[in-house]
Amino acid sequence: MNKGAKIGISTVAAAMLAVAGYGAYSFATGGSEPDPAKPRTVVAEPPGQEQAAAGAKAFLEAWAKGDVAAAAALTDSPEAATATLTAFRQKVNPSAITLTPGGPAPAPTAPAAGASGSPSPTPGSATAGSTAAAAPAHQVPLSFKAKVEFAQTGTPWSYDGVLGMVKMSDGKAAVHWAPTVIHPKLGAGESISVKPVTAPASSVVDRKGKALNSPSITPLLGQIKAPVPDGSAEAGTAVVISDDAGKAKPETVFTLVEPKPAPPLKLTIDADLQKAAEAAVQEASKGGTLPASVVAVEPSTGNVLAFANAPSTGQNRAFLSSLAPGSTMKIITAAALMEAGVTPDTPVACPDSATIGGQVFKNDFPEPHPDYKFRQDFAQSCNTAFINEGSARLKNDTLPAIAKDAFGLGLVWQTGLTAFDTVVPAPKGANEMVAEFIGQGRIQTSPLAMASVSATVQSGTFRQPILVAGTPQAPAKRQLSGDVLTGLRTVMNETVRTGTASKLMSQMANGSGAKTGTAEVGNQTSANSWFTAFRGNLAVAALVENGGHGADAAGPAAVKLLQIGNG
């Protein structure tokens, strides 16, 4: 921070402050006190050089001494000078002042008025903007040096000043009063005082300490709720010039005690993955024309490694979307079916349609597959197989229960940013129940939640996503069994090898799994495109609204992050 001008000073006046004033001083004085019985006015001619120097010396002597009345009387506006000099003594509260008269100087210039535009506060207030006469044309500008000392620091505040000397009607020289007499940066409508100051806002870094500057994250920084780190910020103190109207930013002219900045806010984000996520979501959104988002989560910890939105301003869709997840929900339905006895190799026919309560459900492909096993039903996303097998094996409350108890969906998540908590409601009748089996109905969720679903399958344990390490994570009620986890990994890997994700991920089949999703929502012209997957210790999910099939729009965005991996 700026600590003021550092100048060499020859000590002409040094005064130690006492409670009632500045105490004793050593300042050789010249001139005599004006006669208070005779009002003085400025005359239209400048004082002589010696006369001006004597008047300046007398004023500086009185100011250094702490004799406000005497100093103010040596100006052309005693009332305004009294107000500002008193405010300086009370609000700045120096322990000692040294003032050194100089020689001729450029004419003093007034800083711009405070943002309030009002140069006339009440006399006697703690302000420098008190009314003073307009600057006379006939001035003799003389420089001086100030050294102001404080009990809180051994470093003095040093700066250069200028006094505009005018000739008065009694023949003597006086200081033309203006706020700049106190300090050259002090303007009308402004105050000078010692105030607490804080360090600039903490920087934000990724999990490796690398600076983060992300279009999707930066607008949300003020909303992040983080545990208080060790070594929190501590305020310092400084001499500050403030706009009395509060409309302009205060300016620090000297720091007494340096503020201690808070440590950088460290997020779980990985800067390299974040950069890739921003680029991927922009491409998936076709340059921002389709709302889109992508999230990457570390299964072993729940740490959010990246999230990006298009557009990057507005809603944080990655965390706050509340849309039906389409066939990505089949991961959870498959878990429920496996707990009910289905295995990847259980024969489950895939007819071309299924009718429930008079409602006809179809697949994305027209032909039936009566010889499919469950792994093929999952990999090819056969709606009718899930509807028929779910109707036969699952109860009305099975899906909401396993979603919450094993996958943590529906728990209240404290991620560090506001997030939508997934809703898997108890279905109202058979039609709504089977719609939920394929991710339709009244289910609402977000890309963050669906990335967490893949992370749970990969690691075997639900770990609530978090954005700041140390944030409390809500636990799930139970874990899936080893057999069920093995089955889920098998069918998700089948999707990568031979199913709807094979065109995107067949080259990274080892240790990976995926599920595409296509969700019909309201009166949209196109379906929402969903994709969730894992590879190694990285799980992702993407959503492109009106994007069509899951492998077409959302899939490429998610796969770009899987290709980078969690290094």
Coordinates of C-alpha atoms in Angstrom, one line a residue:
M1 CA 0.0 0.0 0.0
N2 CA 1.0 3.6 -0.5
K3 CA 2.8 4.9 2.6
G4 CA 3.0 8.5 1.4
A5 CA 6.0 10.4 0.0
K6 CA 9.3 9.5 1.6
I7 CA 11.2 12.8 1.9
G8 CA 14.3 14.0 3.7
I9 CA 13.2 16.5 6.3
S10 CA 15.3 19.1 8.2
T11 CA 13.6 19.4 11.6
V12 CA 12.4 22.9 12.2
A13 CA 9.4 22.0 14.3
A14 CA 8.8 18.9 16.4
A15 CA 5.9 18.8 18.7
M16 CA 4.7 16.0 20.9
L17 CA 1.0 15.8 21.3
A18 CA -0.6 16.0 24.7
V19 CA -4.3 15.2 25.5
A20 CA -5.3 18.9 25.1
G21 CA -3.0 19.7 22.2
Y22 CA 0.4 19.2 20.7
G23 CA 2.3 20.3 23.8
A24 CA 5.8 21.8 23.6
Y25 CA 7.4 22.6 20.3
S26 CA 10.7 24.0 18.8
F27 CA 9.8 26.4 16.0
A28 CA 11.4 29.8 15.7
T29 CA 8.6 32.2 15.0
G30 CA 8.3 35.4 13.3
G31 CA 5.6 38.1 13.0
S32 CA 3.0 39.0 15.5
E33 CA -0.6 38.0 16.4
P34 CA -3.3 39.8 14.4
D35 CA -5.7 42.1 16.2
P36 CA -9.0 40.2 16.5
A37 CA -10.9 43.5 16.9
K38 CA -10.2 44.4 13.3
P39 CA -11.9 42.1 10.7
R40 CA -9.5 41.3 7.9
T41 CA -10.2 40.8 4.2
V42 CA -8.1 39.7 1.3
V43 CA -6.8 42.6 -0.9
A44 CA -6.2 42.4 -4.6
E45 CA -2.4 42.4 -4.5
P46 CA 0.1 39.7 -3.4
P47 CA 2.2 40.0 -0.3
G48 CA 5.9 40.5 -0.5
Q49 CA 8.1 37.4 -0.6
E50 CA 9.5 38.0 2.9
Q51 CA 6.1 38.9 4.3
A52 CA 4.6 35.7 2.8
A53 CA 7.4 33.6 4.2
A54 CA 6.9 35.1 7.7
G55 CA 3.1 34.4 7.6
A56 CA 3.6 30.8 6.4
K57 CA 6.2 30.2 9.2
A58 CA 3.8 31.6 11.8
F59 CA 1.0 29.4 10.6
L60 CA 3.1 26.2 10.5
E61 CA 4.4 27.0 14.0
A62 CA 0.8 27.3 15.4
W63 CA -0.3 24.1 13.6
A64 CA 2.7 22.1 14.9
K65 CA 2.1 23.4 18.3
G66 CA -1.5 22.3 18.3
D67 CA -2.8 25.8 18.8
V68 CA -5.8 25.6 16.5
A69 CA -7.1 29.0 17.3
A70 CA -3.8 30.7 16.5
A71 CA -3.3 28.8 13.3
A72 CA -6.9 29.5 12.1
A73 CA -6.5 33.2 12.9
L74 CA -3.5 33.2 10.5
T75 CA -5.8 32.2 7.5
D76 CA -8.3 34.1 5.4
S77 CA -11.1 31.8 6.6
P78 CA -10.7 31.2 10.4
E79 CA -14.0 29.4 10.9
A80 CA -13.4 26.8 8.1
A81 CA -9.7 26.4 9.2
T82 CA -10.8 25.8 12.8
A83 CA -13.2 23.0 11.8
T84 CA -10.6 21.2 9.6
L85 CA -7.6 21.6 11.9
T86 CA -9.6 20.4 14.8
A87 CA -10.8 17.4 12.8
F88 CA -7.2 16.6 11.8
R89 CA -6.1 16.7 15.4
Q90 CA -9.0 14.5 16.7
K91 CA -9.4 12.1 13.8
V92 CA -5.8 11.6 12.7
N93 CA -4.4 11.9 16.2
P94 CA -0.7 12.1 15.5
S95 CA 1.8 11.7 18.3
A96 CA 4.2 14.3 16.9
I97 CA 4.4 16.7 13.9
T98 CA 7.4 18.2 12.2
L99 CA 6.8 21.0 9.7
T100 CA 9.5 22.6 7.6
P101 CA 8.9 25.7 5.6
G102 CA 10.2 25.6 2.0
G103 CA 10.5 28.1 -0.8
P104 CA 8.5 29.2 -3.8
A105 CA 6.2 26.5 -5.3
P106 CA 3.7 26.1 -8.1
A107 CA 0.2 27.4 -7.2
P108 CA -1.8 24.9 -5.2
T109 CA -4.6 23.1 -7.2
A110 CA -7.7 21.7 -5.5
P111 CA -8.6 18.1 -6.0
A112 CA -12.0 17.3 -7.6
A113 CA -14.8 17.8 -5.2
G114 CA -16.2 14.7 -3.4
A115 CA -18.7 12.6 -5.2
S116 CA -21.4 14.4 -3.3
G117 CA -20.6 17.6 -5.1
S118 CA -21.2 19.5 -1.9
P119 CA -18.3 21.7 -0.7
S120 CA -20.1 23.2 2.2
P121 CA -20.5 20.9 5.3
T122 CA -21.4 22.4 8.6
P123 CA -18.5 24.2 10.3
G124 CA -17.1 22.2 13.2
S125 CA -17.8 18.8 11.6
A126 CA -14.9 16.3 11.2
T127 CA -14.5 17.2 7.5
A128 CA -12.1 19.1 5.3
G129 CA -14.7 20.5 3.1
S130 CA -15.7 23.5 5.1
T131 CA -16.5 26.7 3.3
A132 CA -13.5 28.8 2.2
A133 CA -13.2 31.8 0.0
A134 CA -12.6 31.3 -3.7
A135 CA -8.8 31.1 -4.5
P136 CA -7.6 34.7 -4.9
A137 CA -5.7 35.5 -8.1
H138 CA -2.9 37.3 -6.1
Q139 CA -1.3 34.4 -4.2
V140 CA 2.3 33.6 -3.3
P141 CA 2.6 29.8 -3.2
L142 CA 5.1 28.5 -0.7
S143 CA 6.1 24.8 -0.1
F144 CA 6.4 23.0 3.1
K145 CA 7.3 19.5 4.2
A146 CA 5.3 17.6 6.8
K147 CA 6.4 14.6 8.9
V148 CA 3.6 13.1 11.0
E149 CA 4.4 10.5 13.6
F150 CA 2.1 7.9 15.3
A151 CA 2.3 5.9 18.4
Q152 CA 1.3 2.7 16.4
T153 CA 4.3 2.8 14.1
G154 CA 7.9 3.9 14.0
T155 CA 7.6 4.9 10.3
P156 CA 6.6 8.6 9.9
W157 CA 4.1 9.8 7.3
S158 CA 6.0 12.3 5.1
Y159 CA 4.5 14.4 2.4
D160 CA 4.9 17.8 0.6
G161 CA 2.4 20.5 0.9
V162 CA 1.8 24.0 -0.5
L163 CA 0.4 27.1 1.2
G164 CA -1.1 29.9 -0.9
M165 CA -0.2 33.1 0.8
V166 CA -2.4 36.2 0.4
K167 CA -2.2 39.8 1.6
M168 CA -4.8 40.9 4.0
S169 CA -6.3 44.4 4.6
D170 CA -4.2 44.8 7.8
G171 CA -1.1 44.5 5.6
K172 CA 0.0 41.1 6.8
A173 CA 0.2 37.8 4.9
A174 CA -2.3 35.0 5.7
V175 CA -2.8 31.4 4.4
H176 CA -5.6 31.2 1.9
W177 CA -7.7 28.4 3.5
A178 CA -8.5 25.3 1.4
P179 CA -8.6 21.6 2.4
T180 CA -5.3 21.1 0.4
V181 CA -3.5 23.0 3.2
I182 CA -3.9 19.8 5.3
H183 CA -2.9 17.4 2.5
P184 CA -2.7 18.0 -1.3
K185 CA -5.2 15.2 -2.0
L186 CA -7.8 16.4 0.4
G187 CA -10.7 18.0 -1.5
A188 CA -14.0 19.7 -0.7
G189 CA -16.6 17.4 0.7
E190 CA -14.0 15.0 2.0
S191 CA -12.6 14.0 5.4
I192 CA -9.2 12.7 6.6
S193 CA -9.0 10.3 9.5
V194 CA -7.3 7.1 10.8
K195 CA -9.6 4.1 10.0
P196 CA -9.4 0.4 10.0
V197 CA -8.5 -1.0 6.6
T198 CA -8.6 -4.5 5.2
A199 CA -6.3 -6.3 2.7
P200 CA -7.6 -6.8 -0.9
A201 CA -10.0 -9.7 -1.3
S202 CA -8.4 -13.1 -1.0
S203 CA -7.4 -14.7 -4.3
V204 CA -9.0 -18.0 -5.4
V205 CA -6.9 -21.0 -6.2
D206 CA -7.5 -24.5 -7.4
R207 CA -6.7 -27.7 -5.5
K208 CA -3.0 -27.4 -6.5
G209 CA -2.7 -23.7 -5.6
K210 CA -3.0 -22.4 -9.2
A211 CA -4.9 -19.2 -9.7
L212 CA -8.5 -19.6 -10.9
N213 CA -10.1 -17.2 -13.4
S214 CA -13.1 -19.0 -14.8
P215 CA -16.1 -17.4 -16.6
S216 CA -18.4 -19.9 -14.8
I217 CA -16.9 -19.6 -11.3
T218 CA -15.8 -16.0 -11.0
P219 CA -19.4 -14.6 -10.9
L220 CA -20.3 -17.0 -8.1
L221 CA -17.3 -16.3 -5.8
G222 CA -19.3 -14.1 -3.5
Q223 CA -21.8 -16.9 -3.0
I224 CA -19.4 -19.6 -2.0
K225 CA -19.8 -20.7 1.7
A226 CA -16.5 -22.0 3.0
P227 CA -15.3 -23.1 6.4
V228 CA -13.3 -20.3 8.1
P229 CA -9.6 -21.0 7.4
D230 CA -6.8 -20.9 9.9
G231 CA -5.1 -17.4 9.9
S232 CA -8.1 -15.3 8.9
A233 CA -7.8 -11.8 7.8
E234 CA -6.9 -9.1 10.3
A235 CA -7.7 -5.4 9.8
G236 CA -4.9 -2.8 9.8
T237 CA -5.1 1.0 10.3
A238 CA -4.4 3.8 7.9
V239 CA -4.8 7.5 7.2
V240 CA -7.7 7.6 4.8
I241 CA -9.4 10.3 2.8
S242 CA -13.1 9.6 2.5
D243 CA -15.9 11.1 0.5
D244 CA -18.4 12.5 3.0
A245 CA -21.3 11.4 0.8
G246 CA -20.0 7.8 0.7
K247 CA -20.2 7.7 -3.1
A248 CA -16.4 7.6 -3.9
K249 CA -14.0 4.9 -2.9
P250 CA -11.9 5.9 0.1
E251 CA -8.2 6.5 -0.6
T252 CA -5.4 5.4 1.7
V253 CA -2.6 7.9 1.9
F254 CA -0.6 6.3 4.7
T255 CA -0.6 2.9 6.3
L256 CA 0.1 2.7 10.0
V257 CA -0.5 -1.0 10.5
E258 CA -0.5 -3.3 7.5
P259 CA -3.7 -5.4 7.3
K260 CA -3.2 -9.2 7.2
P261 CA -4.9 -10.7 4.2
A262 CA -6.9 -13.9 4.5
P263 CA -5.3 -17.0 3.0
P264 CA -6.4 -17.7 -0.6
L265 CA -9.7 -19.4 -0.9
K266 CA -8.8 -22.9 -2.1
L267 CA -11.4 -24.8 -4.1
T268 CA -11.5 -28.4 -5.0
I269 CA -11.5 -27.3 -8.6
D270 CA -8.7 -28.5 -10.9
A271 CA -7.7 -25.6 -13.1
D272 CA -6.9 -27.7 -16.2
L273 CA -10.1 -29.6 -16.1
Q274 CA -12.0 -26.4 -15.5
K275 CA -10.5 -24.8 -18.6
A276 CA -11.5 -27.9 -20.6
A277 CA -15.0 -27.8 -19.1
E278 CA -15.5 -24.2 -20.2
A279 CA -14.4 -24.9 -23.7
A280 CA -16.5 -28.1 -23.9
V281 CA -19.7 -26.6 -22.7
Q282 CA -19.4 -23.7 -25.1
E283 CA -19.0 -26.1 -28.0
A284 CA -21.9 -28.2 -26.8
S285 CA -24.2 -25.2 -26.5
K286 CA -23.4 -24.2 -30.1
G287 CA -21.8 -20.9 -29.0
G288 CA -24.3 -20.3 -26.2
T289 CA -27.5 -20.8 -28.2
L290 CA -28.5 -23.8 -26.1
P291 CA -28.4 -23.8 -22.3
A292 CA -25.7 -26.3 -21.2
S293 CA -23.7 -27.4 -18.3
V294 CA -21.1 -30.0 -17.3
V295 CA -19.7 -31.2 -13.9
A296 CA -16.8 -33.4 -12.9
V297 CA -16.5 -35.0 -9.5
E298 CA -13.8 -37.1 -7.9
P299 CA -15.5 -40.4 -6.7
S300 CA -12.9 -41.1 -4.0
T301 CA -13.6 -37.8 -2.2
G302 CA -16.7 -36.1 -3.6
N303 CA -14.6 -33.1 -4.6
V304 CA -16.0 -31.1 -7.5
L305 CA -13.1 -30.8 -9.9
A306 CA -14.9 -28.7 -12.6
F307 CA -18.2 -27.2 -13.5
A308 CA -19.1 -24.9 -16.3
N309 CA -22.2 -23.3 -17.7
A310 CA -23.3 -21.8 -21.0
P311 CA -24.1 -19.0 -20.7
S312 CA -21.6 -18.5 -18.0
T313 CA -23.7 -15.7 -16.4
G314 CA -27.1 -16.2 -14.9
Q315 CA -28.2 -19.4 -13.4
N316 CA -25.5 -21.9 -12.3
R317 CA -27.2 -24.7 -14.2
A318 CA -24.6 -27.3 -13.2
F319 CA -25.9 -27.1 -9.6
L320 CA -29.4 -25.6 -9.9
S321 CA -31.0 -27.3 -12.9
S322 CA -34.2 -29.1 -11.9
L323 CA -35.0 -31.3 -14.9
A324 CA -36.0 -34.8 -15.6
P325 CA -32.8 -36.9 -16.2
G326 CA -34.2 -39.2 -18.8
S327 CA -32.5 -42.6 -19.2
T328 CA -29.5 -41.6 -17.0
M329 CA -32.0 -42.5 -14.2
K330 CA -31.8 -46.1 -15.4
I331 CA -28.6 -46.4 -13.4
I332 CA -30.7 -46.2 -10.2
T333 CA -33.5 -48.3 -11.6
A334 CA -30.9 -50.9 -12.5
A335 CA -29.6 -50.9 -9.0
A336 CA -33.1 -51.5 -7.7
L337 CA -33.7 -54.3 -10.1
M338 CA -30.4 -55.9 -9.2
E339 CA -31.3 -55.8 -5.5
A340 CA -34.5 -57.5 -6.6
G341 CA -32.6 -60.4 -8.2
V342 CA -31.8 -59.2 -11.8
T343 CA -28.2 -59.7 -13.0
P344 CA -26.5 -58.4 -16.2
D345 CA -27.1 -61.8 -17.8
T346 CA -30.8 -62.2 -16.8
P347 CA -32.9 -62.5 -19.9
V348 CA -35.2 -59.5 -20.1
A349 CA -37.0 -59.1 -23.5
C350 CA -37.1 -55.7 -25.2
P351 CA -40.5 -55.4 -27.0
D352 CA -41.2 -52.6 -29.3
S353 CA -43.8 -51.2 -26.9
A354 CA -45.2 -51.6 -23.4
T355 CA -48.7 -50.5 -22.3
I356 CA -49.4 -49.5 -18.7
G357 CA -52.8 -48.3 -17.6
G358 CA -53.7 -47.6 -21.2
Q359 CA -50.5 -45.5 -21.8
V360 CA -48.2 -46.8 -24.6
F361 CA -44.4 -46.5 -24.0
K362 CA -41.9 -47.0 -26.9
N363 CA -38.2 -47.1 -27.4
D364 CA -35.9 -44.8 -29.4
F365 CA -35.6 -47.6 -31.9
P366 CA -38.5 -49.4 -33.7
E367 CA -37.5 -53.0 -33.7
P368 CA -38.1 -55.4 -30.8
H369 CA -35.3 -57.5 -29.3
P370 CA -36.9 -60.5 -27.6
D371 CA -33.5 -62.2 -27.0
Y372 CA -31.9 -59.3 -25.0
K373 CA -30.2 -59.9 -21.7
F374 CA -30.4 -57.1 -19.1
R375 CA -26.9 -55.9 -20.0
Q376 CA -28.1 -55.2 -23.6
D377 CA -31.3 -53.6 -22.3
F378 CA -29.2 -51.2 -20.3
A379 CA -26.6 -50.6 -23.0
Q380 CA -29.1 -49.9 -25.7
S381 CA -31.4 -48.0 -23.3
C382 CA -34.5 -50.2 -23.8
N383 CA -37.4 -48.4 -22.1
T384 CA -39.9 -51.2 -22.5
A385 CA -37.6 -53.7 -20.7
F386 CA -37.2 -51.4 -17.7
I387 CA -40.9 -50.7 -17.6
N388 CA -42.0 -54.3 -17.8
E389 CA -39.3 -55.7 -15.4
G390 CA -39.7 -52.8 -13.0
S391 CA -43.5 -53.3 -12.9
A392 CA -43.0 -57.0 -12.1
R393 CA -40.3 -56.7 -9.5
L394 CA -40.4 -53.2 -7.8
K395 CA -42.8 -51.5 -5.5
N396 CA -44.3 -48.0 -5.6
D397 CA -41.7 -46.6 -3.2
T398 CA -38.6 -48.6 -4.3
L399 CA -37.1 -46.1 -6.6
P400 CA -37.4 -43.0 -4.2
A401 CA -36.0 -45.1 -1.3
I402 CA -32.9 -46.4 -3.1
A403 CA -32.2 -43.0 -4.7
K404 CA -32.0 -41.4 -1.3
D405 CA -30.7 -44.2 0.9
A406 CA -27.9 -45.5 -1.4
F407 CA -27.2 -42.6 -3.8
G408 CA -27.9 -39.6 -1.5
L409 CA -30.4 -38.1 -3.9
G410 CA -33.0 -36.1 -1.9
L411 CA -30.6 -35.4 1.0
V412 CA -29.9 -31.7 1.7
W413 CA -26.4 -31.1 0.2
Q414 CA -24.1 -28.3 1.5
T415 CA -21.7 -28.1 -1.4
G416 CA -20.4 -24.6 -0.8
L417 CA -22.7 -23.2 -3.4
T418 CA -26.5 -23.4 -3.5
A419 CA -27.5 -26.6 -5.2
F420 CA -30.9 -28.1 -6.2
D421 CA -31.7 -31.1 -4.0
T422 CA -32.9 -33.9 -6.3
V423 CA -36.6 -34.8 -6.1
V424 CA -37.7 -38.4 -6.7
P425 CA -41.3 -38.3 -5.5
A426 CA -43.4 -41.3 -4.6
P427 CA -45.3 -42.0 -7.8
K428 CA -49.1 -41.5 -8.0
G429 CA -50.1 -44.7 -9.7
A430 CA -48.6 -47.3 -12.0
N431 CA -48.2 -44.9 -15.0
E432 CA -46.1 -42.4 -13.0
M433 CA -44.1 -45.3 -11.4
V434 CA -43.0 -46.7 -14.7
A435 CA -42.3 -43.2 -16.1
E436 CA -39.9 -42.7 -13.2
F437 CA -38.1 -46.0 -14.1
I438 CA -36.9 -44.3 -17.3
G439 CA -36.2 -40.9 -15.8
Q440 CA -39.5 -39.1 -16.7
G441 CA -42.5 -38.2 -14.6
R442 CA -42.0 -35.8 -11.8
I443 CA -38.3 -36.5 -11.1
Q444 CA -36.1 -33.4 -11.0
T445 CA -32.4 -33.4 -10.8
S446 CA -29.2 -31.6 -11.8
P447 CA -25.9 -32.5 -13.6
L448 CA -24.1 -32.3 -10.3
A449 CA -26.4 -35.0 -8.9
M450 CA -26.0 -37.2 -11.9
A451 CA -22.3 -36.9 -11.8
S452 CA -22.5 -38.0 -8.2
V453 CA -24.6 -41.1 -9.3
S454 CA -21.7 -42.2 -11.6
A455 CA -19.2 -41.4 -8.8
T456 CA -21.1 -43.6 -6.4
V457 CA -21.1 -46.6 -8.8
Q458 CA -17.3 -46.1 -9.5
S459 CA -16.3 -45.9 -5.8
G460 CA -19.0 -48.0 -4.2
T461 CA -19.8 -45.2 -1.7
F462 CA -21.9 -42.1 -1.9
R463 CA -19.7 -39.1 -1.1
Q464 CA -21.7 -35.8 -1.2
P465 CA -20.1 -33.4 -3.7
I466 CA -18.3 -30.4 -2.2
L467 CA -16.5 -27.4 -3.6
V468 CA -14.4 -26.5 -0.6
A469 CA -12.4 -29.2 1.2
G470 CA -13.6 -29.6 4.8
T471 CA -17.2 -28.8 4.1
P472 CA -19.4 -31.3 5.9
Q473 CA -20.7 -34.0 3.7
A474 CA -24.1 -35.6 4.2
P475 CA -23.8 -39.4 4.4
A476 CA -26.1 -41.9 2.7
K477 CA -28.0 -44.3 4.8
R478 CA -26.4 -47.4 3.3
Q479 CA -24.1 -48.7 0.6
L480 CA -25.0 -50.9 -2.3
S481 CA -23.8 -54.5 -2.0
G482 CA -20.7 -55.7 -3.8
D483 CA -22.8 -57.8 -6.2
V484 CA -25.0 -54.9 -7.1
L485 CA -21.9 -52.6 -7.7
T486 CA -20.3 -55.2 -9.9
G487 CA -23.5 -55.5 -11.9
L488 CA -23.8 -51.8 -12.3
R489 CA -20.2 -51.4 -13.4
T490 CA -20.7 -54.3 -15.9
V491 CA -23.8 -52.8 -17.6
M492 CA -22.3 -49.3 -17.7
N493 CA -19.2 -50.7 -19.2
E494 CA -21.3 -52.6 -21.8
T495 CA -22.8 -49.2 -22.7
V496 CA -19.2 -48.0 -23.4
R497 CA -18.2 -51.1 -25.4
T498 CA -21.3 -51.9 -27.5
G499 CA -24.1 -49.5 -26.5
T500 CA -25.2 -45.9 -26.9
A501 CA -21.9 -44.5 -25.7
S502 CA -19.6 -46.7 -27.8
K503 CA -19.0 -44.1 -30.6
L504 CA -17.7 -41.7 -28.0
M505 CA -15.9 -44.0 -25.5
S506 CA -15.0 -47.4 -27.0
Q507 CA -11.4 -46.4 -27.1
M508 CA -11.3 -45.8 -23.4
A509 CA -13.4 -48.9 -22.4
N510 CA -11.1 -50.2 -19.6
G511 CA -12.2 -49.0 -16.2
S512 CA -15.0 -46.9 -17.5
G513 CA -18.8 -46.8 -17.7
A514 CA -21.5 -44.5 -19.1
K515 CA -25.2 -43.9 -19.5
T516 CA -26.9 -41.7 -22.1
G517 CA -30.1 -40.0 -21.5
T518 CA -32.8 -38.3 -23.6
A519 CA -35.5 -36.5 -21.7
E520 CA -38.8 -35.2 -23.1
V521 CA -39.8 -32.0 -21.3
G522 CA -43.0 -30.1 -21.7
N523 CA -43.5 -28.5 -25.1
Q524 CA -39.8 -28.3 -26.1
T525 CA -39.1 -28.8 -29.8
S526 CA -36.2 -31.2 -29.0
A527 CA -35.5 -33.4 -26.0
N528 CA -32.9 -32.6 -23.4
S529 CA -29.5 -34.3 -23.9
W530 CA -28.0 -36.0 -20.8
F531 CA -24.8 -38.0 -20.4
T532 CA -23.1 -39.4 -17.3
A533 CA -20.0 -41.5 -17.1
F534 CA -16.9 -42.5 -15.1
R535 CA -13.3 -43.4 -16.0
G536 CA -10.8 -44.1 -13.3
N537 CA -11.2 -41.6 -10.4
L538 CA -13.3 -39.2 -12.4
A539 CA -17.1 -39.0 -12.8
V540 CA -18.8 -36.5 -15.1
A541 CA -22.3 -35.5 -16.2
A542 CA -23.5 -33.0 -18.9
L543 CA -26.8 -31.6 -19.9
V544 CA -27.7 -29.7 -23.1
E545 CA -31.2 -28.4 -23.1
N546 CA -32.9 -29.0 -26.5
G547 CA -29.8 -30.9 -27.5
G548 CA -31.5 -34.1 -28.6
H549 CA -30.0 -37.6 -28.0
G550 CA -27.6 -37.9 -25.1
A551 CA -24.7 -39.1 -27.2
D552 CA -25.1 -36.3 -29.7
A553 CA -24.8 -33.1 -27.6
A554 CA -24.1 -33.8 -23.9
G555 CA -21.8 -36.8 -24.5
P556 CA -19.0 -35.1 -26.4
A557 CA -18.7 -32.4 -23.6
A558 CA -18.5 -35.0 -20.9
V559 CA -16.0 -37.2 -22.8
K560 CA -13.6 -34.3 -23.3
L561 CA -13.1 -34.2 -19.5
L562 CA -12.7 -38.0 -19.2
Q563 CA -10.0 -37.9 -21.9
I564 CA -8.0 -35.5 -19.7
G565 CA -8.6 -37.6 -16.6
N566 CA -7.9 -36.9 -12.9
G567 CA -4.2 -36.4 -12.8

